[in-house]
Amino acid sequence: MAARSLWYFTLAVSLAVITWRPGGLEVAVVLDALLNTATFLLATAVHTDLGSAVVDRSAGVGSPRGPPREPG
């Protein structure tokens, strides 16, 4: 989890600097589009479901209260 957060932080700071230095969004938008396309193509090539690979949506995950309890 920490590695993913570090990746997103590094990407955000890099794109912010790329946007700030030349004074335009164009390069940052193109880099983001290329990264998204490469990720999609890689996931397609290795037959990975990105939704389930990135986020665990089982009951109770991410909830501060834990899994739901049955009434009674």
PDB file of C-alpha atoms in Angstrom:
ATOM      1  CA  MET A   1       0.000   0.000   0.000  1.00  0.00           C
ATOM      2  CA  ALA A   2       2.827   2.390   0.821  1.00  0.00           C
ATOM      3  CA  ALA A   3       4.496   1.726  -2.524  1.00  0.00           C
ATOM      4  CA  ARG A   4       1.293   2.634  -4.368  1.00  0.00           C
ATOM      5  CA  SER A   5       0.938   5.834  -2.343  1.00  0.00           C
ATOM      6  CA  LEU A   6       4.559   6.733  -3.057  1.00  0.00           C
ATOM      7  CA  TRP A   7       3.957   6.112  -6.778  1.00  0.00           C
ATOM      8  CA  TYR A   8       0.894   8.379  -6.846  1.00  0.00           C
ATOM      9  CA  PHE A   9       2.688  11.086  -4.861  1.00  0.00           C
ATOM     10  CA  THR A  10       5.723  10.945  -7.175  1.00  0.00           C
ATOM     11  CA  LEU A  11       3.490  11.049 -10.256  1.00  0.00           C
ATOM     12  CA  ALA A  12       1.483  14.007  -8.908  1.00  0.00           C
ATOM     13  CA  VAL A  13       4.573  16.018  -7.990  1.00  0.00           C
ATOM     14  CA  SER A  14       6.231  15.222 -11.328  1.00  0.00           C
ATOM     15  CA  LEU A  15       3.191  16.272 -13.343  1.00  0.00           C
ATOM     16  CA  ALA A  16       2.840  19.425 -11.234  1.00  0.00           C
ATOM     17  CA  VAL A  17       6.453  20.391 -11.931  1.00  0.00           C
ATOM     18  CA  ILE A  18       6.048  19.571 -15.628  1.00  0.00           C
ATOM     19  CA  THR A  19       2.954  21.786 -15.710  1.00  0.00           C
ATOM     20  CA  TRP A  20       4.526  24.629 -13.737  1.00  0.00           C
ATOM     21  CA  ARG A  21       7.920  24.879 -15.490  1.00  0.00           C
ATOM     22  CA  PRO A  22       6.800  25.216 -19.141  1.00  0.00           C
ATOM     23  CA  GLY A  23       3.565  26.918 -18.108  1.00  0.00           C
ATOM     24  CA  GLY A  24       1.040  24.592 -19.713  1.00  0.00           C
ATOM     25  CA  LEU A  25      -0.982  21.444 -19.157  1.00  0.00           C
ATOM     26  CA  GLU A  26      -0.302  19.865 -22.531  1.00  0.00           C
ATOM     27  CA  VAL A  27       2.763  17.786 -21.624  1.00  0.00           C
ATOM     28  CA  ALA A  28       1.257  16.577 -18.339  1.00  0.00           C
ATOM     29  CA  VAL A  29      -1.982  15.567 -20.071  1.00  0.00           C
ATOM     30  CA  VAL A  30      -0.104  13.651 -22.776  1.00  0.00           C
ATOM     31  CA  LEU A  31       2.053  11.858 -20.174  1.00  0.00           C
ATOM     32  CA  ASP A  32      -1.036  10.923 -18.166  1.00  0.00           C
ATOM     33  CA  ALA A  33      -2.771   9.618 -21.297  1.00  0.00           C
ATOM     34  CA  LEU A  34       0.300   7.583 -22.269  1.00  0.00           C
ATOM     35  CA  LEU A  35       0.553   6.102 -18.786  1.00  0.00           C
ATOM     36  CA  ASN A  36      -3.144   5.184 -18.764  1.00  0.00           C
ATOM     37  CA  THR A  37      -2.877   3.611 -22.224  1.00  0.00           C
ATOM     38  CA  ALA A  38       0.230   1.622 -21.282  1.00  0.00           C
ATOM     39  CA  THR A  39      -1.465   0.400 -18.091  1.00  0.00           C
ATOM     40  CA  PHE A  40      -4.567  -0.662 -20.015  1.00  0.00           C
ATOM     41  CA  LEU A  41      -2.528  -2.481 -22.670  1.00  0.00           C
ATOM     42  CA  LEU A  42      -0.418  -4.259 -20.051  1.00  0.00           C
ATOM     43  CA  ALA A  43      -3.496  -5.322 -18.086  1.00  0.00           C
ATOM     44  CA  THR A  44      -5.099  -6.599 -21.293  1.00  0.00           C
ATOM     45  CA  ALA A  45      -1.958  -8.500 -22.267  1.00  0.00           C
ATOM     46  CA  VAL A  46      -1.698 -10.299 -18.923  1.00  0.00           C
ATOM     47  CA  HIS A  47      -5.490 -10.750 -18.579  1.00  0.00           C
ATOM     48  CA  THR A  48      -5.788  -8.810 -15.318  1.00  0.00           C
ATOM     49  CA  ASP A  49      -9.009  -7.321 -14.009  1.00  0.00           C
ATOM     50  CA  LEU A  50      -7.810  -3.891 -12.883  1.00  0.00           C
ATOM     51  CA  GLY A  51     -10.853  -3.288 -10.709  1.00  0.00           C
ATOM     52  CA  SER A  52     -10.309  -6.345  -8.540  1.00  0.00           C
ATOM     53  CA  ALA A  53      -6.517  -6.107  -8.673  1.00  0.00           C
ATOM     54  CA  VAL A  54      -6.437  -2.570  -7.288  1.00  0.00           C
ATOM     55  CA  VAL A  55      -9.396  -2.403  -4.918  1.00  0.00           C
ATOM     56  CA  ASP A  56     -10.685  -5.041  -2.527  1.00  0.00           C
ATOM     57  CA  ARG A  57     -14.455  -4.575  -2.387  1.00  0.00           C
ATOM     58  CA  SER A  58     -15.324  -7.431  -0.072  1.00  0.00           C
ATOM     59  CA  ALA A  59     -17.625  -6.757   2.895  1.00  0.00           C
ATOM     60  CA  GLY A  60     -16.100  -4.641   5.641  1.00  0.00           C
ATOM     61  CA  VAL A  61     -12.894  -3.684   3.861  1.00  0.00           C
ATOM     62  CA  GLY A  62     -12.056  -0.052   4.461  1.00  0.00           C
ATOM     63  CA  SER A  63     -14.884   0.462   6.914  1.00  0.00           C
ATOM     64  CA  PRO A  64     -13.897   1.822  10.340  1.00  0.00           C
ATOM     65  CA  ARG A  65     -16.690  -0.227  11.911  1.00  0.00           C
ATOM     66  CA  GLY A  66     -15.689  -3.582  10.443  1.00  0.00           C
ATOM     67  CA  PRO A  67     -17.900  -6.010   8.537  1.00  0.00           C
ATOM     68  CA  PRO A  68     -21.671  -5.622   8.709  1.00  0.00           C
ATOM     69  CA  ARG A  69     -23.406  -7.661  11.410  1.00  0.00           C
ATOM     70  CA  GLU A  70     -26.494  -9.743  10.927  1.00  0.00           C
ATOM     71  CA  PRO A  71     -29.604  -8.386  12.674  1.00  0.00           C
ATOM     72  CA  GLY A  72     -30.710 -10.218  15.731  1.00  0.00           C
TER      73      GLY A  72
END
